[in-house]
Every structure is written in C-alpha cells, then in structure tokens.
Tab-separated table of C-alpha atoms and ligand atoms in Angstrom:
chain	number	residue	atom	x	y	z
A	204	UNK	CA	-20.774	-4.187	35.642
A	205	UNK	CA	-20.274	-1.131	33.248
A	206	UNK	CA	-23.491	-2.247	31.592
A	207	UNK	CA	-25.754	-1.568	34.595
A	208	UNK	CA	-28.200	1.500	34.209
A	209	UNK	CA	-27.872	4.740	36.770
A	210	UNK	CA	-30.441	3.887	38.816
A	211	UNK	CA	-28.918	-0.161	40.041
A	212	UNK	CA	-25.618	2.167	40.314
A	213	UNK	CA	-27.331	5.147	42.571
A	214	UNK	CA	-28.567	2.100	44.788
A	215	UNK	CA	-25.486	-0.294	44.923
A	216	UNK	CA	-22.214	0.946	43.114
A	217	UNK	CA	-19.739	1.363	45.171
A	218	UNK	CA	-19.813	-1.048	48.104
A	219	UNK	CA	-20.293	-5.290	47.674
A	220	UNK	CA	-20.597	-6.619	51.417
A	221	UNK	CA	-19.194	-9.799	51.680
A	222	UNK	CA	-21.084	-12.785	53.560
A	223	UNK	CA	-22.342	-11.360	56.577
A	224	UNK	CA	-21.306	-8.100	56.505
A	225	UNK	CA	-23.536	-5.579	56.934
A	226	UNK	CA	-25.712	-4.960	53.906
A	227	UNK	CA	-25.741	-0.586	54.567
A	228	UNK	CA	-22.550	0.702	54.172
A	229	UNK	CA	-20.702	0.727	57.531
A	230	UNK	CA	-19.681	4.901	59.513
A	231	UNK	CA	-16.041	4.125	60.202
A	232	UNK	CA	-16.933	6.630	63.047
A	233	UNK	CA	-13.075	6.728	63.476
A	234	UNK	CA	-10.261	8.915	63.696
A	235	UNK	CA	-7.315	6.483	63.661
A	236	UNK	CA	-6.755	3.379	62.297
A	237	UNK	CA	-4.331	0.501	64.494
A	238	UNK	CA	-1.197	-1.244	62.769
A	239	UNK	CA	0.578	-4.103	64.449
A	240	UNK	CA	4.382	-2.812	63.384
A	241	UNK	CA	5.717	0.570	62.797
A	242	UNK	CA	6.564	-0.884	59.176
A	243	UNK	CA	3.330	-1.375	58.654
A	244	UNK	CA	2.329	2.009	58.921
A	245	UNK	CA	5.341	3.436	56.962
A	246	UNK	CA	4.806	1.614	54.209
A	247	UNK	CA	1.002	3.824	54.147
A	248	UNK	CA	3.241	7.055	54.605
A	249	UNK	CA	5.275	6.088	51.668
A	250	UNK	CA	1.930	5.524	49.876
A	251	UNK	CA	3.599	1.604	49.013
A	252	UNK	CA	0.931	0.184	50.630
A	253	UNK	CA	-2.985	1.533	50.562
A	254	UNK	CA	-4.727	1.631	53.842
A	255	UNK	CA	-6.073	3.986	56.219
A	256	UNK	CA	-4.276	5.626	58.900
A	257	UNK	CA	-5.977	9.228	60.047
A	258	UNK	CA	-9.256	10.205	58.891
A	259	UNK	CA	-8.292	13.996	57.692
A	260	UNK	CA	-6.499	12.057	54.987
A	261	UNK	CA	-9.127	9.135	53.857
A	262	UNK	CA	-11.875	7.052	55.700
A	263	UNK	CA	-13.458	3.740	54.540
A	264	UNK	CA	-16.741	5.417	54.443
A	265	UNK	CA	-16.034	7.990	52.483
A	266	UNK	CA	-14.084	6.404	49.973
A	267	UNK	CA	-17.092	3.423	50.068
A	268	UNK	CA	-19.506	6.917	48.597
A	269	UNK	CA	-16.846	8.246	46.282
A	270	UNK	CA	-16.300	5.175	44.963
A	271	UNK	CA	-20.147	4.900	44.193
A	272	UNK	CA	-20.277	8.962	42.378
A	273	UNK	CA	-17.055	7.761	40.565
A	274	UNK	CA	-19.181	4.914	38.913
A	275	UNK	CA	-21.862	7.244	38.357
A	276	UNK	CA	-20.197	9.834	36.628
A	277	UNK	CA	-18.017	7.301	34.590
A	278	UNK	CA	-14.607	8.429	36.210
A	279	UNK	CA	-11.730	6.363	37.505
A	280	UNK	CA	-11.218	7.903	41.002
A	281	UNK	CA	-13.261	10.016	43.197
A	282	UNK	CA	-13.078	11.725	46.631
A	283	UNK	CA	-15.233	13.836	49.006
A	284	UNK	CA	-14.657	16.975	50.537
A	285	UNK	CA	-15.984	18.646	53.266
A	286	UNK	CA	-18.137	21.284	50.654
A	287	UNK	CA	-18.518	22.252	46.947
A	288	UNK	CA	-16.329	25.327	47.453
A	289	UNK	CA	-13.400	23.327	48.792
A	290	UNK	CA	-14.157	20.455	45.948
A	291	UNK	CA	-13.859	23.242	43.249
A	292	UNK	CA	-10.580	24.715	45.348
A	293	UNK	CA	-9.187	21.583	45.324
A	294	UNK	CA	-10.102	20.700	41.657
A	295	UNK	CA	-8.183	24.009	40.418
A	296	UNK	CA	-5.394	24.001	42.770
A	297	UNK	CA	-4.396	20.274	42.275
A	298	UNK	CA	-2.954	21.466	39.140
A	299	UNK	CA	-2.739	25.361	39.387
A	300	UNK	CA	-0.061	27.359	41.382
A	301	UNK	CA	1.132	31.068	41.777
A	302	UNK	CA	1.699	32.526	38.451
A	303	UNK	CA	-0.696	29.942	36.417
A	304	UNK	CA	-4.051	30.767	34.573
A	305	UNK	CA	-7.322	29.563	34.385
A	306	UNK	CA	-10.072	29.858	31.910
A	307	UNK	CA	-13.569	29.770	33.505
A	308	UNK	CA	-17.217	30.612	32.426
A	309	UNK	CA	-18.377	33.566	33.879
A	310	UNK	CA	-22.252	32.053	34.428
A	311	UNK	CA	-20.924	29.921	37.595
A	312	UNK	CA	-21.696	30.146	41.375
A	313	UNK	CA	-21.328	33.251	43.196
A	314	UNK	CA	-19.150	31.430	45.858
A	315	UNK	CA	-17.187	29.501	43.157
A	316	UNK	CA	-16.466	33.327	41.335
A	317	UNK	CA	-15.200	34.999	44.662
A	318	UNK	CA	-13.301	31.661	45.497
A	319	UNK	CA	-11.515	32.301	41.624
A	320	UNK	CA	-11.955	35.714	41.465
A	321	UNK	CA	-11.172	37.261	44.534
A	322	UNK	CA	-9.142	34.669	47.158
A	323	UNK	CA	-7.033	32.286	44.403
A	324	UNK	CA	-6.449	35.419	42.936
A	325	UNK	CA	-4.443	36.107	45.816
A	326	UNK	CA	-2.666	32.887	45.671
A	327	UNK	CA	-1.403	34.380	42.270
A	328	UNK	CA	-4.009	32.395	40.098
A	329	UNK	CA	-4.843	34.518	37.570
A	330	UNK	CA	-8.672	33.706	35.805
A	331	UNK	CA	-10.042	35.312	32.815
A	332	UNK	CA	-14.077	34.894	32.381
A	333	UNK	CA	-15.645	34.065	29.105
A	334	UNK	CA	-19.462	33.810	28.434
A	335	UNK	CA	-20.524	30.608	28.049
A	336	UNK	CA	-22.002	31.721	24.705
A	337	UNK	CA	-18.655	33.288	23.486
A	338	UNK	CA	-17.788	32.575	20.158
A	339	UNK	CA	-15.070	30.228	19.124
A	340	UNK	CA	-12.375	32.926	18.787
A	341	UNK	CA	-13.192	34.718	21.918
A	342	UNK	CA	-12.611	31.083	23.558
A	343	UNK	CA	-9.230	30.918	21.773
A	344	UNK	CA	-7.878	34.675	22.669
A	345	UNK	CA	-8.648	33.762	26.564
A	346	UNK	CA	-5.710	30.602	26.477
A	347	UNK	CA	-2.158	31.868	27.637
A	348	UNK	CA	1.101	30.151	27.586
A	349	UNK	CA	0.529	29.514	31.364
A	350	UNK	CA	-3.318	28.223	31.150
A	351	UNK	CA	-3.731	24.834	33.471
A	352	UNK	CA	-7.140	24.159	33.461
A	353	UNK	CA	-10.535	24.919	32.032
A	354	UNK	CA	-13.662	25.949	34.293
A	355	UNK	CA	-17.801	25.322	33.959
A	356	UNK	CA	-20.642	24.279	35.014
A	357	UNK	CA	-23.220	22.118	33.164
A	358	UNK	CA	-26.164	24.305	34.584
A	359	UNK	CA	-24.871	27.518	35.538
A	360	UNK	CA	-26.469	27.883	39.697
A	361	UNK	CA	-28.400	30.505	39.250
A	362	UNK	CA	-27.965	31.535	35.742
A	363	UNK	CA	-29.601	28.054	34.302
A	364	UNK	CA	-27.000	28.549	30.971
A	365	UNK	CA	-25.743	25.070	29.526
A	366	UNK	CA	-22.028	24.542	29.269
A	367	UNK	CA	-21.569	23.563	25.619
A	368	UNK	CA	-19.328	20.704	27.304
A	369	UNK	CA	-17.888	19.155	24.145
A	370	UNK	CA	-17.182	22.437	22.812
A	371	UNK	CA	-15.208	23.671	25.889
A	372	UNK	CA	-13.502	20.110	26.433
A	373	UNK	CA	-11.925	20.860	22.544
A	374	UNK	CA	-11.258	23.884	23.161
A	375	UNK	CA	-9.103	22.945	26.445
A	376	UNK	CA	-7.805	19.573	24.390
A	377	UNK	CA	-6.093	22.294	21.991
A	378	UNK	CA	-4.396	24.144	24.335
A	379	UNK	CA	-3.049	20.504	26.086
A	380	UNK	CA	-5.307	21.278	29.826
A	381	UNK	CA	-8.374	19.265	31.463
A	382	UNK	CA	-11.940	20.331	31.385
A	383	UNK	CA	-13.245	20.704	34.634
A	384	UNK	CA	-16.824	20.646	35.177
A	385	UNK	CA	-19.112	21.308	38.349
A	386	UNK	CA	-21.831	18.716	37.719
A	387	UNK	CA	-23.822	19.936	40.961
A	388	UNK	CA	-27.180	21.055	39.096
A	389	UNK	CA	-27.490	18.138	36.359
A	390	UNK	CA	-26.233	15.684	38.946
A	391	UNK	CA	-24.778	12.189	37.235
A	392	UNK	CA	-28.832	11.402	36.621
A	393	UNK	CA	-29.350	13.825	34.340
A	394	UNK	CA	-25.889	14.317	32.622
A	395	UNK	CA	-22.542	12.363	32.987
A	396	UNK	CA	-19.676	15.313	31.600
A	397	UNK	CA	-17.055	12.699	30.954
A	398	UNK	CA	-19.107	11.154	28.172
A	399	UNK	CA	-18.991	15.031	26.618
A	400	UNK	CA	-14.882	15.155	26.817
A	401	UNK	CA	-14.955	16.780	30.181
A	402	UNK	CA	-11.556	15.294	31.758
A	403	UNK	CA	-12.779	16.241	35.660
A	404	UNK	CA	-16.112	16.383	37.585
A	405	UNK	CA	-17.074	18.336	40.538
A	406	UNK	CA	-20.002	18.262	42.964
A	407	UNK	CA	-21.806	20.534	45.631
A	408	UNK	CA	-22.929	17.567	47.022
A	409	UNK	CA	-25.317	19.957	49.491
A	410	UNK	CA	-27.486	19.978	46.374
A	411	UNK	CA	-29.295	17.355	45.195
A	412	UNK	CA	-27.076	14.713	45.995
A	413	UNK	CA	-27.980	15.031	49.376
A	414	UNK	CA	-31.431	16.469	48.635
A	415	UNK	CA	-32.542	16.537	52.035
A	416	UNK	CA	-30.535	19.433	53.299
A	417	UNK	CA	-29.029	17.179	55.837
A	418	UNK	CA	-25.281	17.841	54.959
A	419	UNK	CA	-22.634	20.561	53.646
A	420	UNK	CA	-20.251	18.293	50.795
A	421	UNK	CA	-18.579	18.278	47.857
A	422	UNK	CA	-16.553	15.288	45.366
A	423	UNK	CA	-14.087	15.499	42.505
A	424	UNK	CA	-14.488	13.005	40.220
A	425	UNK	CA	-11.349	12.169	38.241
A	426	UNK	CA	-12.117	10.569	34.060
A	427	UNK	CA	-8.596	9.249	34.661
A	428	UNK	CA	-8.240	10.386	30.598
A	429	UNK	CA	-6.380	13.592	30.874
A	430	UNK	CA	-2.695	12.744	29.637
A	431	UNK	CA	-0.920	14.681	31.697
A	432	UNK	CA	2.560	12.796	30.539
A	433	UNK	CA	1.852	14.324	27.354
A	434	UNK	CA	2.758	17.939	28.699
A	435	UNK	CA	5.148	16.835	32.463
A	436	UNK	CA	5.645	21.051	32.008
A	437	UNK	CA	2.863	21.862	32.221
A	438	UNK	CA	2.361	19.835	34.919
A	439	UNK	CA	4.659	19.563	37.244
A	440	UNK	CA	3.647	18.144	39.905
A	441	UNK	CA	1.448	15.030	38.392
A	442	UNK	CA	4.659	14.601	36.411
A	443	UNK	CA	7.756	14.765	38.506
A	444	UNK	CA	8.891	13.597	41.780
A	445	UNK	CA	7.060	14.923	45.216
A	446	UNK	CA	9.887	15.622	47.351
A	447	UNK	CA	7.331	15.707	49.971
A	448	UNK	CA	6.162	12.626	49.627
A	449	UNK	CA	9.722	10.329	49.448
A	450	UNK	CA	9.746	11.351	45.999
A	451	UNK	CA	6.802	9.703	44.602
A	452	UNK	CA	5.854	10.709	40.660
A	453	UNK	CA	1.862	10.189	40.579
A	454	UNK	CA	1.789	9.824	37.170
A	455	UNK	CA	3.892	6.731	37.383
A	456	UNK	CA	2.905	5.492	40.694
A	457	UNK	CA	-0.995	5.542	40.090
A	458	UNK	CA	-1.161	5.978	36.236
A	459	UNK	CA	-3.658	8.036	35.089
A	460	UNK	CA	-6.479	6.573	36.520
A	461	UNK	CA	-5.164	7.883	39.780
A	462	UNK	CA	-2.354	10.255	39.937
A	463	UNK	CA	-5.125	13.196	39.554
A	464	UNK	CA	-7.262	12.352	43.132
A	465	UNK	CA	-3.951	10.564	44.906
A	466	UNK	CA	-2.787	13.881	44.684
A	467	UNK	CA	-5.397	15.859	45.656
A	468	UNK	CA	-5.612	13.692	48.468
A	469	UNK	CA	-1.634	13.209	49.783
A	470	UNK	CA	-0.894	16.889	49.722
A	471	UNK	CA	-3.954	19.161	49.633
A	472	UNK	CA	-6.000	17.020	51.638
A	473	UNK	CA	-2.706	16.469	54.139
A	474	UNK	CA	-2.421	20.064	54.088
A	475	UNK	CA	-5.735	21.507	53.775
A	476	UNK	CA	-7.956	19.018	56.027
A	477	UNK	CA	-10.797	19.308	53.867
A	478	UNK	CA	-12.132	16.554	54.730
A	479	UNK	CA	-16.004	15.257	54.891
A	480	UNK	CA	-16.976	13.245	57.952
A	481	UNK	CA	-18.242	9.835	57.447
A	482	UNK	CA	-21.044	10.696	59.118
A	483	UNK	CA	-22.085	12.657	56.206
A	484	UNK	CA	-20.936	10.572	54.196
A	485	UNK	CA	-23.148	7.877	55.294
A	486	UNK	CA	-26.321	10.696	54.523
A	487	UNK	CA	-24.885	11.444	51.245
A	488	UNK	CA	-25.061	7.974	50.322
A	489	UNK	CA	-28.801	7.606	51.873
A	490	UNK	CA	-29.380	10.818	49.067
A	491	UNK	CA	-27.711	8.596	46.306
A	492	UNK	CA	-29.941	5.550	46.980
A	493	UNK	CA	-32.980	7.742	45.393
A	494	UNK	CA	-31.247	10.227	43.436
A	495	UNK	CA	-32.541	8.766	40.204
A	496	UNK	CA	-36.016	8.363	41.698
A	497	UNK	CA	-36.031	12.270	43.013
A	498	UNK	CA	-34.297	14.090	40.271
A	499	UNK	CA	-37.305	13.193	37.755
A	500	UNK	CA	-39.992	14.888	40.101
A	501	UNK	CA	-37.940	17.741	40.630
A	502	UNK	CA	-37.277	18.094	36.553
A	503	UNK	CA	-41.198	17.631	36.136
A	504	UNK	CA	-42.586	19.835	38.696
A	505	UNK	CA	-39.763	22.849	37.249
A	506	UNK	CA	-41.015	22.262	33.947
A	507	UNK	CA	-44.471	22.540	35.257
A	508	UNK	CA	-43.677	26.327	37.199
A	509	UNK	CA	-41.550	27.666	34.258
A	510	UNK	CA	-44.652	26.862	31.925
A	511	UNK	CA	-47.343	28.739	34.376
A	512	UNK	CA	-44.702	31.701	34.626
A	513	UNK	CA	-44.175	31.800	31.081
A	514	UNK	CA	-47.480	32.482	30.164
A	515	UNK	CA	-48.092	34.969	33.618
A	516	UNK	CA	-48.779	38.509	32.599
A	517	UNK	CA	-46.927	40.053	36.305
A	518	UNK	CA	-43.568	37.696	35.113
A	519	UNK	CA	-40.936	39.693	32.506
A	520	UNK	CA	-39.139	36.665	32.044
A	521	UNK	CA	-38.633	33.387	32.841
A	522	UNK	CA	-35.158	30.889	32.358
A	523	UNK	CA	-35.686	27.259	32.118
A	524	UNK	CA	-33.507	25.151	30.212
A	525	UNK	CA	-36.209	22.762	29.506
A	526	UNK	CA	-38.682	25.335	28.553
A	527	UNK	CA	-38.964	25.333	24.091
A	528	UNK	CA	-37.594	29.315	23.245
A	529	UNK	CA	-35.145	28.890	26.380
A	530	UNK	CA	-31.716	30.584	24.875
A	531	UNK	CA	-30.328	27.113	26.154
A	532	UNK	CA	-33.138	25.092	25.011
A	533	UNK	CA	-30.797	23.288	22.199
A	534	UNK	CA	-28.416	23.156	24.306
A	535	UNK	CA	-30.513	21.093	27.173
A	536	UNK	CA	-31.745	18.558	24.737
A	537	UNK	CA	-28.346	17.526	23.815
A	538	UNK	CA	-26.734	17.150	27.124
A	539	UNK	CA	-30.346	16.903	29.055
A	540	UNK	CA	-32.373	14.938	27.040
A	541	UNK	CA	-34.023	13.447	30.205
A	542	UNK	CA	-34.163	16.915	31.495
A	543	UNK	CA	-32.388	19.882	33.585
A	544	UNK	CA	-33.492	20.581	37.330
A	545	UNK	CA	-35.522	21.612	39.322
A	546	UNK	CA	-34.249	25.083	39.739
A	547	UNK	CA	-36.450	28.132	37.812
A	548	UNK	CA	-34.943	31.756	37.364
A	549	UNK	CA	-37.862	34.437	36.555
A	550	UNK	CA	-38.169	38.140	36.498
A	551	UNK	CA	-40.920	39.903	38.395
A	552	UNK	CA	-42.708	43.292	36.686
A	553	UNK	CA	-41.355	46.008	38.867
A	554	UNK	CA	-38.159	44.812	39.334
A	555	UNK	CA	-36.244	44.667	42.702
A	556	UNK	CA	-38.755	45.828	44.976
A	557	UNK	CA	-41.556	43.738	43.062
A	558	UNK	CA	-39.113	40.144	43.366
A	559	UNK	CA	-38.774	40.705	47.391
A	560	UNK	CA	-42.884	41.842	47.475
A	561	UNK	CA	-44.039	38.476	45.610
A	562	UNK	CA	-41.609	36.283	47.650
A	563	UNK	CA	-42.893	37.402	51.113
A	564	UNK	CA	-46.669	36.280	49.895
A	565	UNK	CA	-45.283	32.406	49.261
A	566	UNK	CA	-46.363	29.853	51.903
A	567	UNK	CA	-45.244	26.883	50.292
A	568	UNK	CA	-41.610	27.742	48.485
A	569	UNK	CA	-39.650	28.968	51.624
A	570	UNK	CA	-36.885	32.052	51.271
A	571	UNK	CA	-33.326	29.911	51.937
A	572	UNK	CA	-30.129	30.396	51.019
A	573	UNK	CA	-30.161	27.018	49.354
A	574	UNK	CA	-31.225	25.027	46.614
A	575	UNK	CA	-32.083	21.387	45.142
A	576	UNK	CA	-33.937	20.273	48.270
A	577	UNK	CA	-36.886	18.313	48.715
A	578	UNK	CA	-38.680	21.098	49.854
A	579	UNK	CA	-39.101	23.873	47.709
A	580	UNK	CA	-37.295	27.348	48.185
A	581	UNK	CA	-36.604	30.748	46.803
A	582	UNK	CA	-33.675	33.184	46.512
A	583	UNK	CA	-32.986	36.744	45.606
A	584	UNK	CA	-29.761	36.253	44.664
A	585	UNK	CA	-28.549	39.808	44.081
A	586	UNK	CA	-29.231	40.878	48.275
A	587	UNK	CA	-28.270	36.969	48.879
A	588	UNK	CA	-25.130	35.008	47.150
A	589	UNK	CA	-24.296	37.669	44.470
A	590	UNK	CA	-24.376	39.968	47.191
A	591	UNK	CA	-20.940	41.346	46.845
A	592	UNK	CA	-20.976	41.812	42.982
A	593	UNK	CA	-21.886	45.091	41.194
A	594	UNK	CA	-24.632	45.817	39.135
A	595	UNK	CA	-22.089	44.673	36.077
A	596	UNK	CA	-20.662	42.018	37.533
A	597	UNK	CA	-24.081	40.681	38.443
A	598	UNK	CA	-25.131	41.330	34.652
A	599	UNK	CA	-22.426	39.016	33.174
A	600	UNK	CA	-22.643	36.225	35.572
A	601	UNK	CA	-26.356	36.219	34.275
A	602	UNK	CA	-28.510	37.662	37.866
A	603	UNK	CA	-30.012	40.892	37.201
A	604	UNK	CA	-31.168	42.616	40.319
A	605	UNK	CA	-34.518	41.469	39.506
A	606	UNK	CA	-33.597	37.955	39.022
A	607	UNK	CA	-36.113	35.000	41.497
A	608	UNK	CA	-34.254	31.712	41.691
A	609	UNK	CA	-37.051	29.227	42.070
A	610	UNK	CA	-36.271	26.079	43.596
A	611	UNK	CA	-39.004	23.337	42.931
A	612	UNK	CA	-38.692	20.301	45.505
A	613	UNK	CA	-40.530	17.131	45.267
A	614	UNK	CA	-44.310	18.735	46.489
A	615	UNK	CA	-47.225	17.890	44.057
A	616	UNK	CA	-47.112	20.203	41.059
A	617	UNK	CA	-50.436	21.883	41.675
A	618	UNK	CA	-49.744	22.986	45.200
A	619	UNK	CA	-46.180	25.042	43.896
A	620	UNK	CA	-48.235	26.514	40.887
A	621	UNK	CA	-51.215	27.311	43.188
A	622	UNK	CA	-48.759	28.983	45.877
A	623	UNK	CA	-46.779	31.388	42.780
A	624	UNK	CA	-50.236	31.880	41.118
A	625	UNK	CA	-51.593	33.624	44.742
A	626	UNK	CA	-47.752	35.118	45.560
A	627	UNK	CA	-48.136	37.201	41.841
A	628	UNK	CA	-51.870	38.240	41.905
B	897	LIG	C1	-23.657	25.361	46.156
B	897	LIG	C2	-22.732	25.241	45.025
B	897	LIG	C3	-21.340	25.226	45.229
B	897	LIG	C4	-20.730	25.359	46.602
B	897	LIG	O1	-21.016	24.219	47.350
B	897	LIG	P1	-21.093	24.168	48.955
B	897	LIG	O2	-21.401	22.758	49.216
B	897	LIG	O3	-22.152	25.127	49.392
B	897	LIG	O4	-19.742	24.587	49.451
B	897	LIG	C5	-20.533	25.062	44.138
B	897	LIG	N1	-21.038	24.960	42.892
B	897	LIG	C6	-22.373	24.989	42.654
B	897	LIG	C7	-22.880	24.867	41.264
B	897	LIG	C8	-23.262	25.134	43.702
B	897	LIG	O5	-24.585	25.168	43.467
C-alpha cells in the first residue's frame, strides 16, 4: 500500500471497513468503553493488551484519523490533540523535562514562541532561538550537553521562511536528538518532513487540514526512526522503566515505531487530557478527504496575489515562498516543488497605520485571527498574535509592525486580486 499516491491516501488511508460496515468512518460518540471481567480491563491499564477504555486517553475515531495523517506524512504512529499548541507542548515535553534544552527557530508561531519562551520556560525548559538562516556554526554553538530536541517549522506562520529541514535534521543527528517539525503550513500535500530527516511531525490541524474552520486540533506524527536506545541518558524516560505505568520501558515494549506516541499518550495524555473529541475528529477527516484537491487552489491563487503585489507601486514588500527573488525561493523548490500555501506576507507604504487603513477597504479577504481557510482572511499580526512581543522580538521572529498576513482561500483568483487592487488604490 506504500506505493499509493497522497491523494488515494487523503481519501482512504487509515480506515478499511469490513463487509458491511459502514463505509464513513464511524464517531465513537463515547466516553467509556464496557469489558466483561475486571481482567480484561487490567490487562489495558498495564498496556498488555490494546483497547479502549476512557476517551481522555484514546478513541477509535480518533486513532481511525491519526492513523490516516500517519500514512500521509510517512510516520509509524500518530495521535490527535485537542489543538496545535498542545500538539507542539506535547511534542517537546514527551522528551524534555526541568533542567533540559531545546533548540528552536526563532521564525515560528507566535503562540508556539510564548508556549517555549515564556510558560515551558517556567517548567525549567530552557530554549535558545536561532534564525532559520543561521550559519552552520551558529547552529553548532546553540547545542548544550543537556539539548533534547530540535524545533521548526517548514513554513514559518507568518514569517513564510523555509526550514532547511535536512540541514537542521543533521545538525540535531550530531548532537544524538530528534528533529521536530510543525508541518501545519505545507501540510503532508505539499511536503512530507520525514522524507527530509525530520524524526517528528506536528500539525495545527485548525489550518488547512481542517480548512473549513470547523474545528480547533492538532497531531504528532511519530517517523518511528529516532534511536533513542542509542542515547537511554539522554532519554530517560523512552529508555527506562515507567514506574507509573507497572514499570513498562517504551522503547522495549513498542519498539521504536511506538514508544515515542505510546508515551505521549499513557502519561501526558493521562495527565494532561488533551484530548480531541471524535466529533472533530470525524470533521478533520471530512478536511483530509480533499486536502490534496484544496491545497493546489490555495497554492495557485497565493501565487497569483504575491505576483499582483509584487509589481504594486503602494506595496514595500511582499514574502512568498513561491514567488522567483523570494529569500526562500531555493529553498521552496526543494522541499515545495509542487508549491508552498496559500498564505502571503506584504508590507504596505506607510507602515502601521497604512496596513490597518488598506485592510478596512477589503470586502472579500475578511480580518480573522486565523488562517488556511477556504475563505480568504487577513491579519495584522503585530496588534493580533505577536501582540505581546516587542518591536525586537517582533523583528527576529520575521513580523515587522508593518507586516499584512494574507490568507488566500479557495475564491476565483480574479475576485482576491480585484478586492487588494481596490483595498490599495
Ligand atoms: C495555528 C498554529 C499553531 C497553533 O495551533 P492551534 O490549533 O491554534 O492551537 C501552531 N503552529 C502553527 C504553525 C500554527 O499556524
């Protein structure tokens, strides 16, 4: 089945009914699950057996939708969580405690950069920032003896940089700790990390996944190729026994395939309740069935805005990694040769004032605090997500104060270049 193209996976990986089962993929609209014998159930607690018990923990529906974005992005295991934020929390924390380090790009998400920056700081997670563009050595001089893990994202939300993903993924091979990447911009359409070396995927799944702006979600997506036997360590507790789990060793238990997301989902999802309702799961998966249909249009009708504003005399700038000239233009046609996003970031003449003027004018592109939908929408980042960074801050997580974020849905082409072209007169 490995052979099949992305598009027979977006529609069908995942979930095989049997005769007479129902051909959509059942809600399990279920807290509980019934056993016949107290044994029964133990045997679940002791993870010996696999099954379903309480839905904070797993659900057949979800796991039915994970199992489909763990075919897509190549990986072994996958699991869904109730958001992006808690998807990249659980993604770093699986493997990072109090008094550990992590490397991360500073061109990521504004929530993902307080999340590090601010609140797993106060867990005692320590992360240093490097520019995505930093130069080999700089890369090098950020690893400490306590480094766990390795932090980007393939399209930087809003800065539009590329992760050099192969680059990074050495870079964290050398120093013995996993790439992890948040694939929520490129989606599994347009780029699959793990073929780059990346050893773990993330997902906003509220992005395009979705696409619809139906549902708040997230997924970790485990390559299953990270030895983590090679440094037990480093990491403890993939490596040696969970007392709180009747002394279970992942590693050993669920190889590598699936110590990383068993994990995840025994203590932090135990712990943390995290979890994503299969409700939502069930409209994630409606957003996979066309994800490989949608993501073109969107890629087509960005290319099409970022070429009008390009050539606009009221625009300073304009970012799109598919646009020839873009910083990341090499970048995009190695790991995007079918192309980026939808998602445009462009400078107004005149700065902040001028940005908030031009995107009161638009009729079609709506102002939202969101992004990758069907229909189109704009953000002004710096009095919106990046709110609570300063001007410097701002500056090296790529959004200047001036900075549009564009957000090109799946309208005709025309009508989003005819609404910009009356917004800037
Ligand atoms: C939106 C987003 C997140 C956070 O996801 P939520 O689903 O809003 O919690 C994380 N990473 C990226 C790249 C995003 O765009």
């Amino acid at each position: 089945m490995a052979s099949q193209g992305i598009g027979t996976q977006c529609v069908q990986a995942g979930y095989t009914p049997g005769n007479g089962e129902p051909r959509q993929i059942p809600i399990y609209q279920s807290t509980t699950f019934k056993y016949a014998t107290s044994e029964d159930m133990g045997k679940l607690f002791d993870l010996e057996a696999s099954g379903y018990f309480y839905t904070r923990l797993q659900n057949p529906t979800n796991d039915l939708v994970a199992g489909k974005l763990a075919a897509l992005e190549g990986g072994t295991a996958g699991m869904l969580t109730s958001s992006g934020q808690a998807a990249n929390f659980y993604a770093v924390f699986n493997i990072a405690s109090a008094g550990d380090h992590v490397v991360s790009s500073s061109t990521i998400y504004g929530g993902t950069y307080n999340l590090f920056a601010v609140t797993m700081k106060r867990m005692g997670i320590e992360f240093t920032f490097v520019s995505p563009d930093c130069s080999d050595a700089e890369l090098e001089a950020a690893f400490r003896p306590n480094t766990k893990a390795v932090f980007g994202e393939t399209i930087a939300n809003p800065a539009l940089s590329v992760l050099d993903i192969a680059r990074f993924a050495a870079a964290a091979h050398r120093h013995g700790v996993p790439l992890i990447v948040d694939n929520t911009f490129a989606t599994p359409v347009n780029c699959r990390p793990i073929e780059w070396g990346c050893d773990i995927v993330t997902h906003s799944t509220t992005k395009y996944i979705d696409g619809h702006g139906v549902s708040v979600g997230g997924a970790i997506i485990d390559s299953g190729r990270f030895d983590w036997t090679a440094y037990p360590e480093r990491f403890p507790g993939l490596c040696t026994p969970d007392e709180s789990y009747h002394g279970i060793t992942y590693t050993e238990r669920f190889g590598l395939e699936g110590a990383f997301i068993t994990k995840a989902t025994a203590q932090l999802m135990r712990d943390f309740g995290s979890i994503q309702s299969p409700q939502h799961a069930f409209y994630l998966n409606l957003g996979l069935e066309s994800l490989h249909v949608r993501m073109p249009r969107h890629c087509e009708n960005g290319q099409a805005l970022a070429e009008f504003l390009a050539h606009h005399p009221q625009v300073a700038w304009v970012t799109y990694p598919g646009l020839p000239g873009d910083k990341y233009y090499e970048l995009a046609q190695k790991y995007l040769p079918n192309g980026s996003c939808g998602v445009v970031s462009f400078g107004v003449r005149g700065g902040r004032k001028a940005a908030e003027r031009f995107m009161s004018r638009l009729r079609v592109f709506a102002i939202e605090t969101h992004v990758a939908d069907a229909r189109s929408c704009c953000l002004h980042p710096a009095s919106a997500t990046h709110r609570q960074m300063n001007d410097a801050e701002l500056t090296a997580a790529g959004v200047g104060p001036d900075l549009v974020r564009m957000s090109c849905g799946l309208e005709d082409k025309a009508d989003l270049i005819a609404d910009v072209a009356q917004a800037l007169e």
